[in-house]
Every structure is written in structure tokens, then in C-alpha cells.
Amino acid sequence: MQPPRLDIAPCAQADVERLQRRLEVSGAFAQVLVRRGLAEPERARAFLCAEEEHAPERFAGIADAVRVVLTHVAGDARITVHGDYDVDGICATAVLARALRGLGADVDTYLPDRAADGYGLGEATVRRLAARGTRLLVTVDCAITAVEEVRAARELGMDVVVSDHHAPRADGRLPRAPLVHPRLCGYPCGDLCATAVAYKLAGAVWRAAGRDPAALECDLDLVALATVADVVALTGENRTLVRRGLDVLARTRKPGLRALMAAARVDPARLTARSLAFALAPRLNAAGRLRRADAALELVTTDSHSRALEVAQELDRDNRERRQVEGRIRQSAEAQIAALGERRAYVLAADDWHAGVIGIVASRLSERHRRPVVLIALGDETGKGSGRSVEGFDLLGGLGACADHLLRYGGHRAAAGIEIERARVEGFAAALCAHAERVISPEELALVERVDAIVAGDELGMSLAEELAQLEPFGHGNPVPSLLVADATFGDRRAMGEGKHVRFMVHSRGARARAVAFGQGTRLPVADGEPAGATFTLEVNEWAGVCEPRLVLRHAWPERGVLEAAPPVQTRPRVRGLAPASARPAGGDGAAHEQELMLFSLP
């Protein structure tokens, strides 16, 4: 296997030493902070404390939205909160609906059906809501592009408030309604997920109604869950919301969340962002992927313990079914890729693919092949597609360049959804591949390994593991730190997990540390005793009541000199010191298993 190119950001020795003195931390941990843009002690301290928070009034124009909402609350008019079928849309709907009901409002909710309604606010839905008596429509996690649909709602006599966080239309047109949107409204944290936006709107409404918004903090568990699931950057205020939300979730009184943790075998006392991403979020998403998302919404809002247990078990079964469907689609898609051969981007389509699962498969394929991938589930005349991208390629921009082939599209730079006529799929595939050929260089498709610190074996102990834990919660924008050991040897390998994984010892400069490689069987990239360069994450592993430091292997390669085997993105004079290397900003992708964060909530 070709070793990755190392991406080692600049790290001045003076900055490292200053952090060591001022924060009383190790040199390895100081390296991590410097390479993540936290060379100034006060800025580093603030990041570690995770206390950034902003008032809802920082949304420009939020007062208009609050005024409209309170007018309808006072008039006892029917208010409908329209969400989405993913974790973020479900949790946003729950947060805002609970807050409005707490003010005595007449509130109902609407989550679209992925197959029947498609993504976002549809005109047919608008007409149904008007017919059943909705006087105020509040959208969460959708509708920033729904210019015509919002106009239709207003023509039918409804007021509308749009809260969303997605990208607006390429033509710049916005719905004619009060908007609550972190980027469009100049909010200091532009990366809020939709649930966090709904939480801020709810707080502003409660404050204007003379109520204490602190009472809404019990819903920070849902905010944290959605923030992690929607793969927004875990920096700034998002970091604060997730850290506080994990504390709230650990002692939550919501029967549904407690039942969900039990079904997923998650210990509330040991919650991390990874628990949300890999255990809770997939089960909530399974409802909207395979059937309707209403079951997930019922789970997070019910007060009935018995009903919570029933729904949690139902979602657990749905998630197992989702994984089986995913495996079949992935096998079929891999066969198409093999038949197409080497391409700069892949557009794959089939009649028997489940539209609710193709996004997960697209993410896995994009990660494996390091290419943008769009999967399309075909119907009789049209198809619904979901795409995932790689760093360096703006998928939403690519779809915009191919818009003549599409009926609808929307999403983010890294993930997007489309609707397309069956007859246009081949032309769309050719157009997207041609666009990718123009804008993606071969170098951008190569595997690049970010390095946060260069360490020796005697540094890889419990002290550093506990220091690194201060950087949690980990996720997009704040990945698990990657540690480079430039002079390692491996030995004493032993199978674990019925042969699916391997544990071994890492030797470096007279010291040794326990390590594990997941999902590789008993194989390792280098032979026992062979000099190697390797990158690891370092964690505190708890087993049978005992805590110990444990390395998790990311990449390893025979050390023909680390630079020769795995050259940096931009060559630096040496690897073992702290001299500056490539100048790419800190961040990037986390460990391979962290990539699954992309799977849980997008179209």
C-alpha cells in the first residue's frame, strides 16, 4: 500500500515552549495546540475551557421572527413546525415545538417523507397544512431555498418564519419571510446546525415572552446530538454546546433518549461525541431512511417510558435492516465502479437501490476511492440521488455547474442531494466527471495524513492521553489528534475480536506502548521488528475497571526515512524536530473511523 503524504503544519519551538510554561502542559500536547492554530496561551486556554457562547440577539433580524411567533401564540393560532427527516431536522422540530408548547401555543409538527415528499418544503405540503388550519408555518432545517413555496404559503394566508442553516440558492433569491440563519444573519458562529438555530430562536421567544430561557437548557441533549450528527465544525460555540449537551444527556430525564441509549448499549456515564455519532444518531436516522421519521420524533418527545422502550427497539431493528440494505447497495455500486474504471468522479445509478440509504454508501465509497461519488436511486421517470465529496472538491458547486441536467439539487460543499430525470443521468455523469477533471488535480486525490505532533515512545503514556482528552469533543473541524512516531517497530501481535482486529506492542527509543489496529484482521502494514514510520491516535482505554493508555493505528509504512516513504505535502528539512512544515491550516479529516460522522444526517 502506498504510504500517505504527511501534512505537518508549522510549529515554532518558541511557541511550544511558551505554551509549556504558561499552561503547564507537555511538549507533545503543546505541539498539537500550536498546529491547530492555538499558539497564543489565552486562546488555547479558552478553547480548552469551551465556554464560547453568544446571545440569540446576535442573529440580525431575529426580532422580526420573534414578533411573528408571539403574535400567533397570543392569538391561539395553529402553529406548525416543519422539520426534516434526519437527526438534525428531527431534533430541531422537537426543540422548537417543546418550547412553543411551554408557552401554551397550539403547535403541531410536520416531517416530510423521504420517498413521497422529498427533501425540504414542498408546495403540496404547504397546501395540506393550509387546509388543516395552519396559520403560522415555522421551518427548521429547511426552506432557505424555498422561495416559491413560501410565497405559496403566504398566498394561502399563512405567515412564515424560516430557520435554516443550509446554503441559499445560487441566484441569491431568499424567501420573503423573517429569516433566522447563522450565516445570512451574521451570527458569530456561522456553523450552527439547525437544532442549535432552533434552540437560539426558542430562547429569544421565551425571553421576549418574559420567561427564563435557562429552562430550555434541558434540551441541550438534543442540540449536542444534532450538532455531532450533522457534521458541523466542533469549534467555537458548537464545541460549547456539545460539551454542555453531553453533560445534560448523561442525566437526561427524556424517556426516549434513555431508552435509545439502552438499546444502543451506551453507558450514560461514559458518553462521548463518538457515542452520539456511531450509536445514537444511526438509530434515529434509520426511521427516516427506511420509513418515516415520525417514530424518531415521537421517541425524543414522548413522556411515556413504556412507549419509549417500544419505539427504541423499533429503531434498533430499523438500523439493523439499514445496514443490510447498505451492504447490498455497496456491493452493486462497487461493481459499477470496477466496470467504469478510473475516473475523477463517479455517478452511479440503479433501479433497486433504496433512496434512504444511498447517502451512506456514497460516503463510504467516496472515502475508499477518494473521489466525489453520487448515487442515484432510479424510479420510473426520475431518480433521487445523494452525493459525497472529498476535501478540495466543492460538490455543491459541481452540481451547480451541471444544473442543466438536474430537476433539483441542494446541500453543502461536502454532501448534497439531487433529483434528476432518468433520461438525463448519463449526460449528468459525463458533465460532473468533466467538471471534476477541470478542477481536481491528481495531488488532491492522494491520501494525505495530517500530523498534530511528532513524538517518541516515552511520551506515549497516560499523562499525554489525559491531556489530549481535554480537546474533546472530537469530530469535524476538531479531529482526534494524530501522533507521528518516526522510528517505531512493532511486535507481539495478537488477534482480538474474533480475528477482526489485532493488538500489538510499539517500540520507540527504548520505550514501548500498547496499540491496536481495528478492522485489519491480524495483518499490519509492516513486519515485526521492521523499522517503520507510523501515525496513531492515543486514548484512555477502560476495560474491566482498569484504565490504561492505548494507541490506535492510523497508518504505518516501512521507514526508508520517513520523508522518502511518505513525503510531506510540502517538503520540510527534517521530520524529527519541530521545524515548520507545510502551511496548510490545522484541521482536516480525523481517523478513518471518524469518517462515519459523514454518514448520519445528510440527504
Coordinates of C-alpha atoms in Angstrom, one line a residue:
M1 CA 0.0 0.0 0.0
Q2 CA 1.3 3.4 -0.9
P3 CA 2.1 5.4 2.2
P4 CA 0.3 8.7 2.8
R5 CA 1.8 12.1 2.2
L6 CA 2.4 13.7 5.5
D7 CA 0.8 17.1 6.2
I8 CA 2.7 18.7 9.1
A9 CA 1.7 22.2 9.8
P10 CA 4.3 24.8 11.0
C11 CA 5.2 24.6 14.7
A12 CA 7.8 27.0 16.1
Q13 CA 9.8 25.8 19.0
A14 CA 9.3 29.1 20.8
D15 CA 5.5 28.8 20.6
V16 CA 5.7 25.2 22.0
E17 CA 7.9 26.3 24.9
R18 CA 5.7 29.2 25.8
L19 CA 2.6 27.0 26.0
Q20 CA 4.5 24.5 28.1
R21 CA 5.3 27.3 30.6
R22 CA 2.1 29.1 30.6
L23 CA -0.3 26.2 30.5
E24 CA 1.9 23.7 32.3
V25 CA 1.5 21.0 29.6
S26 CA 3.8 18.6 27.8
G27 CA 5.7 19.4 24.7
A28 CA 3.7 16.9 22.7
F29 CA 0.4 18.5 23.7
A30 CA 1.8 21.9 23.1
Q31 CA 2.7 20.8 19.5
V32 CA -0.9 19.8 19.0
L33 CA -2.2 23.2 20.1
V34 CA 0.2 25.1 18.0
R35 CA -0.5 23.1 14.9
R36 CA -4.2 23.7 15.4
G37 CA -3.8 27.5 15.4
L38 CA -3.8 27.8 19.2
A39 CA -0.2 29.1 19.8
E40 CA -1.4 32.0 21.9
P41 CA -1.8 30.8 25.5
E42 CA -5.0 32.7 26.2
R43 CA -6.6 31.4 23.0
A44 CA -5.5 27.9 23.8
R45 CA -6.9 28.2 27.3
A46 CA -10.2 29.5 26.0
F47 CA -10.5 26.6 23.6
L48 CA -9.8 24.0 26.3
C49 CA -12.4 25.6 28.6
A50 CA -15.1 25.5 25.8
E51 CA -17.1 28.5 27.1
E52 CA -17.8 30.4 23.9
E53 CA -21.5 31.4 23.8
H54 CA -23.5 34.1 22.0
A55 CA -26.9 35.7 22.7
P56 CA -29.7 34.9 20.2
E57 CA -30.0 38.6 19.5
R58 CA -26.7 38.3 17.5
F59 CA -28.9 37.0 14.7
A60 CA -29.7 40.1 12.6
G61 CA -33.4 40.4 12.2
I62 CA -34.4 37.7 14.8
A63 CA -36.7 40.2 16.5
D64 CA -39.0 40.1 13.5
A65 CA -39.2 36.3 13.7
V66 CA -39.9 36.5 17.5
R67 CA -42.6 39.1 17.0
V68 CA -44.4 37.0 14.4
V69 CA -44.2 33.9 16.6
L70 CA -45.5 35.6 19.7
T71 CA -48.4 37.2 17.8
H72 CA -49.6 33.8 16.9
V73 CA -49.0 32.3 20.3
A74 CA -51.1 35.2 21.8
G75 CA -53.8 34.6 19.2
D76 CA -54.0 30.9 19.9
A77 CA -53.5 30.3 16.2
R78 CA -52.3 26.9 14.9
I79 CA -48.5 26.9 14.5
T80 CA -46.8 24.1 12.5
V81 CA -43.1 23.4 12.9
H82 CA -41.9 21.8 9.7
G83 CA -38.6 19.9 10.0
D84 CA -36.7 17.3 8.1
Y85 CA -36.2 13.5 8.2
D86 CA -32.7 13.4 9.5
V87 CA -31.4 13.7 13.1
D88 CA -30.9 17.5 12.8
G89 CA -34.3 18.1 11.4
I90 CA -36.0 15.8 13.9
C91 CA -34.2 17.3 16.9
A92 CA -34.8 20.9 15.7
T93 CA -38.5 20.1 15.4
A94 CA -38.6 18.7 18.9
V95 CA -36.7 21.6 20.5
L96 CA -38.9 24.4 18.9
A97 CA -42.2 22.6 19.3
R98 CA -41.5 21.8 23.0
A99 CA -40.5 25.4 23.6
L100 CA -43.7 26.8 22.0
R101 CA -45.9 24.4 23.8
G102 CA -44.2 25.5 27.0
L103 CA -45.7 29.0 26.3
G104 CA -49.2 27.5 25.8
A105 CA -49.1 27.6 22.0
D106 CA -51.3 25.4 19.7
V107 CA -48.5 23.5 18.0
D108 CA -48.3 20.6 15.6
T109 CA -45.4 19.3 13.6
Y110 CA -44.7 18.0 10.1
L111 CA -41.7 15.9 9.0
P112 CA -41.6 15.2 5.2
D113 CA -41.5 11.6 3.9
R114 CA -38.2 11.0 2.1
A115 CA -39.9 9.0 -0.7
A116 CA -43.2 10.7 -1.0
D117 CA -42.3 14.4 -0.3
G118 CA -38.6 14.5 -0.9
Y119 CA -36.3 17.0 0.8
G120 CA -37.5 20.3 2.2
L121 CA -40.7 22.3 2.0
G122 CA -42.9 21.3 -0.9
E123 CA -45.9 23.2 -2.4
A124 CA -48.2 20.2 -1.9
T125 CA -47.3 20.2 1.8
V126 CA -48.0 23.9 2.0
R127 CA -51.5 23.3 0.6
R128 CA -52.1 20.4 3.0
L129 CA -51.1 22.5 6.0
A130 CA -53.2 25.4 5.0
A131 CA -56.2 23.1 4.6
R132 CA -55.8 21.7 8.1
G133 CA -55.7 25.1 9.7
T134 CA -52.0 26.2 10.0
R135 CA -51.8 29.9 10.4
L136 CA -48.0 30.2 11.1
L137 CA -45.5 27.9 9.5
V138 CA -42.1 27.8 11.1
T139 CA -39.5 25.8 9.2
V140 CA -36.4 24.3 10.8
D141 CA -33.5 22.7 8.9
C142 CA -35.1 23.6 5.5
A143 CA -36.7 26.3 3.3
I144 CA -33.9 28.8 2.8
T145 CA -34.2 27.9 -0.9
A146 CA -38.0 27.5 -0.9
V147 CA -38.8 30.9 -2.5
E148 CA -41.8 29.8 -4.4
E149 CA -43.2 27.5 -1.7
V150 CA -43.0 30.3 0.9
R151 CA -44.8 32.6 -1.5
A152 CA -47.5 30.0 -1.9
A153 CA -47.9 29.7 1.8
R154 CA -48.3 33.5 2.2
E155 CA -50.9 33.5 -0.7
L156 CA -52.8 30.8 1.2
G157 CA -53.0 33.1 4.3
M158 CA -50.2 31.7 6.3
D159 CA -47.4 33.7 8.0
V160 CA -44.0 32.0 7.6
V161 CA -40.7 32.1 9.6
V162 CA -37.7 30.3 8.1
S163 CA -35.0 29.0 10.3
D164 CA -32.3 27.0 8.5
H165 CA -28.5 26.7 8.1
H166 CA -28.2 25.4 4.5
A167 CA -26.7 27.2 1.6
P168 CA -29.1 29.6 -0.2
R169 CA -29.9 29.5 -3.9
A170 CA -27.2 30.2 -6.4
D171 CA -29.2 33.1 -7.8
G172 CA -29.2 34.7 -4.4
R173 CA -33.0 34.8 -4.0
L174 CA -34.4 34.3 -0.5
P175 CA -37.8 33.6 0.8
R176 CA -39.9 36.7 1.7
A177 CA -40.2 35.9 5.4
P178 CA -38.3 36.6 8.6
L179 CA -35.1 34.6 8.5
V180 CA -33.1 33.0 11.3
H181 CA -29.9 31.7 9.6
P182 CA -26.4 31.8 11.2
R183 CA -24.5 32.8 8.0
L184 CA -27.1 35.0 6.4
C185 CA -27.9 36.8 9.7
G186 CA -24.3 37.5 10.7
Y187 CA -24.3 35.2 13.7
P188 CA -20.8 34.9 15.3
C189 CA -20.8 31.1 14.9
G190 CA -21.8 30.5 11.3
D191 CA -21.6 26.7 11.6
L192 CA -24.5 26.1 13.9
C193 CA -26.7 23.1 13.0
A194 CA -30.4 23.6 12.5
T195 CA -31.2 22.3 16.0
A196 CA -28.9 24.9 17.6
V197 CA -30.6 27.6 15.4
A198 CA -34.0 26.4 16.7
Y199 CA -32.7 26.4 20.2
K200 CA -31.5 30.0 19.9
L201 CA -34.8 31.0 18.3
A202 CA -36.7 29.3 21.2
G203 CA -34.6 31.2 23.7
A204 CA -35.3 34.5 22.1
V205 CA -39.0 33.8 22.0
W206 CA -39.0 32.8 25.7
R207 CA -37.1 35.9 26.7
A208 CA -39.4 38.2 24.8
A209 CA -42.4 36.4 26.4
G210 CA -41.0 37.2 29.9
R211 CA -39.9 33.7 30.6
D212 CA -36.4 32.5 31.6
P213 CA -34.7 30.8 28.7
A214 CA -32.5 28.9 31.1
A215 CA -35.4 26.5 31.5
L216 CA -34.8 25.3 27.9
E217 CA -31.3 24.0 28.7
C218 CA -32.8 20.6 29.3
D219 CA -32.9 20.3 25.5
L220 CA -29.2 20.8 25.1
D221 CA -29.0 16.9 24.9
L222 CA -30.8 17.2 21.5
V223 CA -28.7 20.1 20.4
A224 CA -25.5 18.1 21.1
L225 CA -26.9 15.0 19.3
A226 CA -27.8 17.0 16.2
T227 CA -24.6 19.0 16.2
V228 CA -22.5 15.9 16.1
A229 CA -24.8 14.0 13.7
D230 CA -24.9 16.9 11.2
V231 CA -21.1 17.0 10.9
V232 CA -20.7 20.8 11.6
A233 CA -17.4 22.0 12.9
L234 CA -16.9 21.3 16.5
T235 CA -15.2 24.6 17.2
G236 CA -16.4 27.8 18.7
E237 CA -19.8 27.8 20.2
N238 CA -20.5 24.4 18.7
R239 CA -17.8 23.0 21.0
T240 CA -19.5 24.6 24.0
L241 CA -23.0 23.3 23.0
V242 CA -21.8 19.7 22.6
R243 CA -19.7 19.6 25.8
R244 CA -22.7 21.0 27.8
G245 CA -25.1 18.8 25.9
L246 CA -23.2 15.7 26.7
D247 CA -23.5 16.6 30.4
V248 CA -27.2 17.1 30.1
L249 CA -27.6 13.9 28.1
A250 CA -25.8 11.9 30.8
R251 CA -28.6 12.8 33.3
T252 CA -31.5 13.4 30.8
R253 CA -35.0 12.7 32.0
K254 CA -36.3 12.2 28.5
P255 CA -37.6 8.6 28.5
G256 CA -36.9 8.3 24.8
L257 CA -33.2 9.2 25.0
R258 CA -32.7 6.9 28.0
A259 CA -34.4 4.0 26.1
L260 CA -32.3 4.8 23.0
M261 CA -29.0 4.6 25.0
A262 CA -30.1 1.3 26.5
A263 CA -31.0 -0.1 23.0
A264 CA -27.6 1.1 21.7
R265 CA -25.8 -0.2 24.8
V266 CA -24.4 3.2 25.6
D267 CA -23.4 3.9 29.2
P268 CA -24.6 7.4 30.1
A269 CA -21.7 7.8 32.5
R270 CA -19.2 7.3 29.6
L271 CA -20.8 9.4 26.8
T272 CA -18.6 11.0 24.1
A273 CA -19.3 12.6 20.8
R274 CA -18.4 9.3 19.3
S275 CA -21.3 7.7 21.2
L276 CA -23.7 10.2 19.6
A277 CA -22.2 9.7 16.1
F278 CA -21.9 5.9 16.0
A279 CA -24.6 4.6 18.4
L280 CA -27.5 7.1 18.8
A281 CA -27.6 9.0 15.5
P282 CA -27.7 6.0 13.2
R283 CA -30.8 4.6 15.1
L284 CA -32.6 7.9 14.9
N285 CA -31.8 8.3 11.2
A286 CA -32.9 4.8 10.4
A287 CA -36.5 5.7 10.7
G288 CA -36.3 8.5 8.1
R289 CA -34.1 6.4 5.8
L290 CA -36.3 3.3 5.6
R291 CA -39.7 4.6 6.5
R292 CA -40.9 7.8 8.1
A293 CA -39.1 9.9 10.6
D294 CA -42.2 10.4 12.8
A295 CA -41.1 7.4 15.0
A296 CA -37.8 9.1 15.9
L297 CA -39.6 12.4 16.6
E298 CA -42.1 10.5 18.9
L299 CA -39.1 8.9 20.7
V300 CA -37.4 12.2 21.6
T301 CA -40.7 13.9 22.7
T302 CA -42.7 11.1 24.5
D303 CA -43.2 11.2 28.2
S304 CA -44.2 7.5 28.3
H305 CA -41.5 5.1 29.5
S306 CA -43.3 2.1 28.0
R307 CA -43.8 3.8 24.6
A308 CA -40.2 4.9 24.6
L309 CA -38.9 1.4 25.0
E310 CA -41.2 0.1 22.2
V311 CA -40.0 2.8 19.8
A312 CA -36.3 2.5 20.7
Q313 CA -36.5 -1.2 19.9
E314 CA -38.2 -0.5 16.7
L315 CA -35.5 2.0 15.7
D316 CA -32.8 -0.6 16.6
R317 CA -34.4 -3.1 14.3
D318 CA -34.7 -0.5 11.6
N319 CA -31.0 0.2 12.0
R320 CA -30.0 -3.4 11.6
E321 CA -32.1 -3.6 8.4
R322 CA -30.5 -0.4 7.2
R323 CA -27.1 -2.0 7.5
Q324 CA -28.2 -5.0 5.5
V325 CA -29.6 -2.8 2.7
E326 CA -26.5 -0.7 2.8
G327 CA -24.3 -3.8 2.2
R328 CA -26.3 -4.9 -0.8
I329 CA -26.1 -1.4 -2.4
R330 CA -22.4 -1.0 -1.7
Q331 CA -21.6 -4.3 -3.4
S332 CA -23.6 -3.3 -6.5
A333 CA -22.0 0.1 -6.6
E334 CA -18.5 -1.3 -6.3
A335 CA -19.2 -3.5 -9.3
Q336 CA -20.2 -0.4 -11.3
I337 CA -17.0 1.4 -10.3
A338 CA -15.0 -1.6 -11.4
A339 CA -16.7 -1.6 -14.8
L340 CA -16.2 2.1 -15.3
G341 CA -12.5 2.1 -14.4
E342 CA -10.5 5.1 -13.3
R343 CA -12.5 8.3 -13.2
R344 CA -12.1 11.7 -11.4
A345 CA -15.7 11.4 -10.2
Y346 CA -18.4 8.7 -10.1
V347 CA -22.1 8.9 -10.8
L348 CA -23.7 5.5 -10.2
A349 CA -27.4 4.5 -10.6
A350 CA -29.7 1.5 -10.3
D351 CA -33.4 0.7 -10.1
D352 CA -33.3 -1.4 -7.0
W353 CA -31.4 1.0 -4.7
H354 CA -33.1 2.4 -1.6
A355 CA -33.1 6.2 -1.7
G356 CA -32.8 6.5 2.0
V357 CA -29.6 4.5 2.2
I358 CA -27.6 5.7 -0.9
G359 CA -26.1 8.6 1.0
I360 CA -24.4 6.3 3.5
V361 CA -23.0 4.2 0.6
A362 CA -21.8 7.3 -1.3
S363 CA -19.9 8.4 1.8
R364 CA -18.2 5.1 2.2
L365 CA -17.3 4.9 -1.5
S366 CA -16.0 8.5 -1.6
E367 CA -13.8 7.7 1.4
R368 CA -12.5 4.4 -0.1
H369 CA -11.8 5.7 -3.6
R370 CA -11.0 9.3 -2.7
R371 CA -13.3 10.6 -5.4
P372 CA -16.6 12.5 -5.4
V373 CA -19.4 10.0 -5.6
V374 CA -23.1 10.5 -6.5
L375 CA -25.5 7.5 -6.2
I376 CA -29.0 7.7 -7.8
A377 CA -31.9 5.5 -6.9
L378 CA -34.0 5.4 -10.1
G379 CA -37.7 5.4 -10.3
D380 CA -39.9 5.1 -13.4
E381 CA -39.2 8.5 -14.8
T382 CA -37.0 10.3 -12.3
G383 CA -34.3 9.4 -9.8
K384 CA -33.2 10.7 -6.4
G385 CA -29.5 11.0 -5.7
S386 CA -27.2 11.6 -2.9
G387 CA -23.5 12.6 -3.2
R388 CA -20.5 12.9 -1.0
S389 CA -17.2 14.7 -1.8
V390 CA -13.6 14.8 -0.9
E391 CA -11.6 17.7 0.5
G392 CA -10.7 20.0 -2.3
F393 CA -13.8 19.5 -4.4
D394 CA -17.0 21.6 -3.8
L395 CA -19.8 19.1 -4.6
L396 CA -22.5 21.8 -4.4
G397 CA -20.5 23.9 -6.8
G398 CA -20.1 20.9 -9.1
L399 CA -23.8 20.3 -9.2
G400 CA -24.3 24.0 -10.0
A401 CA -22.0 23.6 -13.0
C402 CA -24.2 20.7 -14.1
A403 CA -27.5 22.2 -13.2
D404 CA -29.0 22.0 -16.7
H405 CA -29.1 18.2 -16.2
L406 CA -30.9 18.4 -12.8
L407 CA -34.5 19.0 -11.7
R408 CA -33.4 20.0 -8.2
Y409 CA -30.3 20.0 -6.1
G410 CA -29.1 21.3 -2.8
G411 CA -26.9 20.7 0.2
H412 CA -23.3 21.5 1.2
R413 CA -19.8 21.6 -0.2
A414 CA -19.2 18.0 1.1
A415 CA -22.6 16.5 0.7
A416 CA -25.7 17.1 -1.5
G417 CA -28.9 15.7 -2.8
I418 CA -30.3 15.8 -6.3
E419 CA -33.5 14.9 -8.3
I420 CA -33.0 14.1 -11.9
E421 CA -34.9 12.7 -14.9
R422 CA -34.0 9.2 -15.7
A423 CA -33.0 10.1 -19.3
R424 CA -30.5 12.8 -18.1
V425 CA -28.4 10.5 -15.8
E426 CA -25.8 9.7 -18.5
G427 CA -25.4 13.3 -19.5
F428 CA -25.1 14.4 -15.9
A429 CA -22.5 11.8 -15.2
A430 CA -20.4 13.0 -18.2
A431 CA -20.8 16.6 -17.1
L432 CA -19.8 16.1 -13.5
C433 CA -16.8 14.0 -14.5
A434 CA -15.7 16.7 -16.9
H435 CA -16.1 19.4 -14.3
A436 CA -14.1 17.3 -11.8
E437 CA -11.3 16.7 -14.3
R438 CA -11.0 20.5 -14.7
V439 CA -10.9 21.4 -11.0
I440 CA -9.4 18.4 -9.2
S441 CA -5.6 17.8 -9.5
P442 CA -4.2 14.3 -9.1
E443 CA -2.4 15.5 -6.0
E444 CA -5.7 16.5 -4.3
L445 CA -6.9 12.9 -4.6
A446 CA -3.9 11.4 -2.9
L447 CA -4.1 10.1 0.7
V448 CA -2.8 12.8 3.0
E449 CA -2.1 12.2 6.7
R450 CA -2.4 15.2 9.0
V451 CA 0.2 15.1 11.8
D452 CA -0.5 17.1 15.0
A453 CA 2.6 16.1 16.9
I454 CA 5.9 14.3 16.4
V455 CA 6.6 12.1 19.4
A456 CA 8.9 9.5 20.8
G457 CA 7.9 6.3 22.6
D458 CA 8.5 7.5 26.1
E459 CA 5.9 10.3 25.6
L460 CA 3.0 7.9 24.8
G461 CA 1.7 7.4 28.3
M462 CA -1.3 8.1 30.4
S463 CA -0.3 11.7 31.0
L464 CA -0.4 12.6 27.3
A465 CA -3.6 10.6 26.8
E466 CA -5.3 12.6 29.5
E467 CA -4.0 15.9 28.1
L468 CA -5.4 15.0 24.6
A469 CA -8.8 14.2 26.1
Q470 CA -9.1 17.9 27.0
L471 CA -9.6 18.5 23.3
E472 CA -12.9 16.6 23.3
P473 CA -15.5 16.6 21.9
F474 CA -13.8 15.3 18.7
G475 CA -15.4 15.4 15.3
H476 CA -15.5 17.5 12.1
G477 CA -13.2 20.5 12.5
N478 CA -11.7 19.1 15.7
P479 CA -10.5 15.6 14.8
V480 CA -8.8 13.2 17.1
P481 CA -5.1 14.2 17.2
S482 CA -2.7 12.3 15.0
L483 CA 0.7 11.5 16.5
L484 CA 3.7 10.6 14.3
V485 CA 6.3 8.1 15.6
A486 CA 9.1 8.3 13.1
D487 CA 11.2 5.4 14.5
A488 CA 8.8 2.7 15.5
T489 CA 9.0 -1.1 15.4
F490 CA 6.1 -3.4 16.0
G491 CA 5.9 -6.8 17.8
D492 CA 4.0 -9.3 19.9
R493 CA 0.9 -9.1 17.7
R494 CA -2.2 -11.0 18.9
A495 CA -5.6 -11.4 17.3
M496 CA -8.7 -9.9 19.0
G497 CA -12.4 -9.5 18.3
E498 CA -12.6 -13.0 16.7
G499 CA -9.7 -12.1 14.4
K500 CA -11.2 -8.9 13.1
H501 CA -8.6 -6.7 14.9
V502 CA -5.1 -7.0 16.2
R503 CA -3.3 -5.8 19.2
F504 CA 0.5 -5.3 19.3
M505 CA 3.3 -3.5 21.0
V506 CA 5.0 -0.4 19.6
H507 CA 8.7 0.1 20.5
S508 CA 10.4 3.5 20.1
R509 CA 13.7 4.8 21.6
G510 CA 13.8 2.2 24.4
A511 CA 10.1 2.6 25.4
R512 CA 7.1 0.5 24.4
A513 CA 3.3 1.1 24.3
R514 CA 0.3 -1.0 23.8
A515 CA -1.5 -0.5 20.4
V516 CA -4.4 -1.8 18.4
A517 CA -5.4 -1.8 14.8
F518 CA -9.1 -2.1 14.0
G519 CA -10.6 -3.8 11.0
Q520 CA -7.4 -5.2 9.5
G521 CA -7.5 -8.8 10.8
T522 CA -4.2 -9.9 12.1
R523 CA -2.2 -8.1 9.4
L524 CA -0.1 -5.0 9.9
P525 CA 1.4 -2.8 7.2
V526 CA 5.0 -3.7 8.3
A527 CA 6.6 -6.8 9.6
D528 CA 7.5 -7.4 13.2
G529 CA 10.8 -5.8 14.1
E530 CA 11.0 -3.8 10.8
P531 CA 11.8 -0.1 11.2
A532 CA 8.6 1.9 10.5
G533 CA 7.1 5.3 10.5
A534 CA 3.6 5.3 11.9
T535 CA 0.8 7.6 13.0
F536 CA -1.6 6.9 15.9
T537 CA -4.3 8.3 18.0
L538 CA -3.8 8.0 21.8
E539 CA -6.7 7.3 24.1
V540 CA -7.5 6.3 27.6
N541 CA -8.9 2.8 27.4
E542 CA -11.0 1.4 30.2
W543 CA -11.6 -2.3 30.5
A544 CA -12.8 -4.3 33.5
G545 CA -12.3 -1.3 35.7
V546 CA -8.7 -0.7 34.7
C547 CA -7.6 2.4 32.7
E548 CA -4.5 2.5 30.6
P549 CA -3.2 4.4 27.6
R550 CA -3.8 2.8 24.2
L551 CA -2.5 3.7 20.7
V552 CA -4.9 3.2 17.8
L553 CA -3.0 2.7 14.5
R554 CA -3.9 5.1 11.6
H555 CA -1.1 4.4 9.1
A556 CA 2.3 2.7 9.0
W557 CA 4.9 2.2 6.4
P558 CA 8.5 0.8 6.2
E559 CA 10.8 3.6 7.4
R560 CA 13.2 4.2 4.5
G561 CA 13.5 7.5 6.1
V562 CA 10.0 9.0 6.8
L563 CA 10.3 11.7 4.2
E564 CA 11.2 9.3 1.5
A565 CA 8.5 6.8 2.3
A566 CA 5.8 9.3 3.0
P567 CA 6.8 12.8 1.8
P568 CA 5.0 15.8 3.2
V569 CA 2.7 17.9 1.2
Q570 CA 5.5 20.4 1.1
T571 CA 9.0 19.1 1.9
R572 CA 10.5 20.2 5.2
P573 CA 14.1 20.0 6.3
R574 CA 13.5 17.1 8.8
V575 CA 10.8 15.2 10.5
R576 CA 12.0 14.5 14.0
G577 CA 12.3 18.1 15.1
L578 CA 9.7 20.8 15.4
A579 CA 10.8 22.8 12.4
P580 CA 8.0 24.3 10.2
A581 CA 6.5 22.0 7.5
S582 CA 3.6 22.5 5.1
A583 CA 1.5 25.6 5.7
R584 CA -2.0 24.2 5.4
P585 CA -4.3 25.3 8.2
A586 CA -4.9 22.9 11.0
G587 CA -7.9 20.6 10.7
G588 CA -8.9 18.2 8.0
D589 CA -10.2 14.7 8.4
G590 CA -10.0 12.6 11.5
A591 CA -9.1 9.0 11.8
A592 CA -10.6 6.6 9.3
H593 CA -13.4 5.5 11.7
E594 CA -14.2 9.2 12.4
Q595 CA -15.2 9.5 8.7
E596 CA -18.5 7.8 9.6
L597 CA -19.6 11.1 11.0
M598 CA -20.5 12.0 7.4
L599 CA -23.0 9.2 7.3
F600 CA -25.7 10.0 9.6
S601 CA -27.7 13.1 8.6
L602 CA -27.3 14.4 5.1
P603 CA -29.6 13.7 2.1

